[in-house]
Amino acid sequence: MYILLCADGSYYTGSTKNLQQRIEQHQNGEGANHTKKHLPIQLVYYEEYDRIDYAFEREKQIQKWRRKKKEALINGEFEELHLLARNYRRFPPR
């Protein structure tokens, strides 16, 4: 599972069996439509899994997160993840 930072400042989350090859595909415009439109990209975070289905499950989880929570993960601010997981309407951002 990996997170890319695109040229427009957006994040793209994906999963693959071969990270280096997939990044090259993204950089060459052969990856997802989102990254193709927002080149260049930069790898900002990744996690390794023994099985691709675990990576895919984690990808789908992170894709649902708000930007601030993704940035906490990217920056290694793991203590913030719990706070940012609270119900957004009940606990608005600080």
mmCIF file of C-alpha atoms in Angstrom:
data_model
loop_
_atom_site.group_PDB
_atom_site.id
_atom_site.type_symbol
_atom_site.label_atom_id
_atom_site.label_comp_id
_atom_site.label_asym_id
_atom_site.label_seq_id
_atom_site.Cartn_x
_atom_site.Cartn_y
_atom_site.Cartn_z
ATOM 1 C CA MET A 1 0.000 0.000 0.000
ATOM 2 C CA TYR A 2 1.388 3.387 -0.906
ATOM 3 C CA ILE A 3 0.509 7.081 -0.900
ATOM 4 C CA LEU A 4 1.703 9.452 -3.591
ATOM 5 C CA LEU A 5 1.777 13.234 -3.497
ATOM 6 C CA CYS A 6 0.715 14.632 -6.854
ATOM 7 C CA ALA A 7 1.870 17.915 -8.410
ATOM 8 C CA ASP A 8 -1.433 19.609 -7.548
ATOM 9 C CA GLY A 9 -1.029 18.717 -3.850
ATOM 10 C CA SER A 10 -3.559 15.876 -3.888
ATOM 11 C CA TYR A 11 -2.853 12.418 -2.529
ATOM 12 C CA TYR A 12 -3.275 9.157 -4.394
ATOM 13 C CA THR A 13 -3.485 5.889 -2.463
ATOM 14 C CA GLY A 14 -2.880 2.563 -4.186
ATOM 15 C CA SER A 15 -1.594 -0.954 -3.710
ATOM 16 C CA THR A 16 0.700 -3.140 -5.766
ATOM 17 C CA LYS A 17 2.921 -6.197 -5.674
ATOM 18 C CA ASN A 18 5.900 -4.259 -7.078
ATOM 19 C CA LEU A 19 6.175 -0.718 -5.706
ATOM 20 C CA GLN A 20 9.138 0.450 -7.780
ATOM 21 C CA GLN A 21 7.556 -0.723 -11.036
ATOM 22 C CA ARG A 22 4.209 0.870 -10.130
ATOM 23 C CA ILE A 23 5.824 4.224 -9.320
ATOM 24 C CA GLU A 24 7.594 4.161 -12.676
ATOM 25 C CA GLN A 25 4.260 3.461 -14.364
ATOM 26 C CA HIS A 26 2.683 6.423 -12.587
ATOM 27 C CA GLN A 27 5.607 8.713 -13.518
ATOM 28 C CA ASN A 28 5.312 7.629 -17.167
ATOM 29 C CA GLY A 29 1.587 8.427 -17.247
ATOM 30 C CA GLU A 30 0.693 4.731 -17.385
ATOM 31 C CA GLY A 31 -0.785 4.574 -13.892
ATOM 32 C CA ALA A 32 -4.178 5.674 -12.669
ATOM 33 C CA ASN A 33 -6.096 8.456 -14.395
ATOM 34 C CA HIS A 34 -5.691 10.698 -11.347
ATOM 35 C CA THR A 35 -1.896 10.542 -11.337
ATOM 36 C CA LYS A 36 -1.747 10.791 -15.118
ATOM 37 C CA LYS A 37 -3.473 14.186 -14.895
ATOM 38 C CA HIS A 38 -1.409 15.461 -11.949
ATOM 39 C CA LEU A 39 2.211 14.590 -12.768
ATOM 40 C CA PRO A 40 4.825 14.528 -11.426
ATOM 41 C CA ILE A 41 4.235 12.366 -8.382
ATOM 42 C CA GLN A 42 6.299 11.664 -5.266
ATOM 43 C CA LEU A 43 6.141 8.634 -2.989
ATOM 44 C CA VAL A 44 5.434 9.940 0.527
ATOM 45 C CA TYR A 45 4.425 6.793 2.418
ATOM 46 C CA TYR A 46 4.217 3.031 2.047
ATOM 47 C CA GLU A 47 3.455 -0.112 4.041
ATOM 48 C CA GLU A 48 4.436 -3.657 3.110
ATOM 49 C CA TYR A 49 2.145 -6.676 3.449
ATOM 50 C CA ASP A 50 2.660 -10.383 2.871
ATOM 51 C CA ARG A 51 -0.561 -10.583 0.874
ATOM 52 C CA ILE A 52 -1.889 -8.154 -1.745
ATOM 53 C CA ASP A 53 -5.440 -8.505 -0.432
ATOM 54 C CA TYR A 54 -4.284 -7.081 2.927
ATOM 55 C CA ALA A 55 -2.657 -4.164 1.123
ATOM 56 C CA PHE A 56 -5.808 -3.592 -0.926
ATOM 57 C CA GLU A 57 -7.940 -3.603 2.232
ATOM 58 C CA ARG A 58 -5.638 -1.026 3.843
ATOM 59 C CA GLU A 59 -5.722 1.070 0.648
ATOM 60 C CA LYS A 60 -9.522 1.204 0.752
ATOM 61 C CA GLN A 61 -9.446 2.159 4.433
ATOM 62 C CA ILE A 62 -7.053 5.065 3.887
ATOM 63 C CA GLN A 63 -8.900 6.301 0.802
ATOM 64 C CA LYS A 64 -11.853 7.121 3.083
ATOM 65 C CA TRP A 65 -9.742 9.281 5.398
ATOM 66 C CA ARG A 66 -9.750 13.072 5.369
ATOM 67 C CA ARG A 67 -6.586 14.831 4.223
ATOM 68 C CA LYS A 68 -5.503 15.790 7.756
ATOM 69 C CA LYS A 69 -5.595 12.163 8.893
ATOM 70 C CA LYS A 70 -3.602 11.017 5.849
ATOM 71 C CA GLU A 71 -1.001 13.674 6.602
ATOM 72 C CA ALA A 72 -0.737 12.510 10.224
ATOM 73 C CA LEU A 73 0.014 8.986 8.943
ATOM 74 C CA ILE A 74 2.527 10.271 6.379
ATOM 75 C CA ASN A 75 4.277 12.381 9.029
ATOM 76 C CA GLY A 76 4.403 9.548 11.560
ATOM 77 C CA GLU A 77 2.085 11.369 13.975
ATOM 78 C CA PHE A 78 0.417 8.145 15.062
ATOM 79 C CA GLU A 79 -0.977 9.593 18.297
ATOM 80 C CA GLU A 80 -3.027 12.010 16.178
ATOM 81 C CA LEU A 81 -4.722 9.228 14.206
ATOM 82 C CA HIS A 82 -7.008 8.342 17.098
ATOM 83 C CA LEU A 83 -8.072 11.967 17.577
ATOM 84 C CA LEU A 84 -8.672 12.421 13.870
ATOM 85 C CA ALA A 85 -10.813 9.264 13.763
ATOM 86 C CA ARG A 86 -13.539 10.894 15.860
ATOM 87 C CA ASN A 87 -16.880 11.674 14.328
ATOM 88 C CA TYR A 88 -16.308 14.807 12.243
ATOM 89 C CA ARG A 89 -19.710 16.403 12.977
ATOM 90 C CA ARG A 90 -19.531 15.752 16.692
ATOM 91 C CA PHE A 91 -15.876 16.749 17.069
ATOM 92 C CA PRO A 92 -15.028 19.446 14.508
ATOM 93 C CA PRO A 93 -11.356 20.103 13.653
ATOM 94 C CA ARG A 94 -9.362 22.110 16.165
#
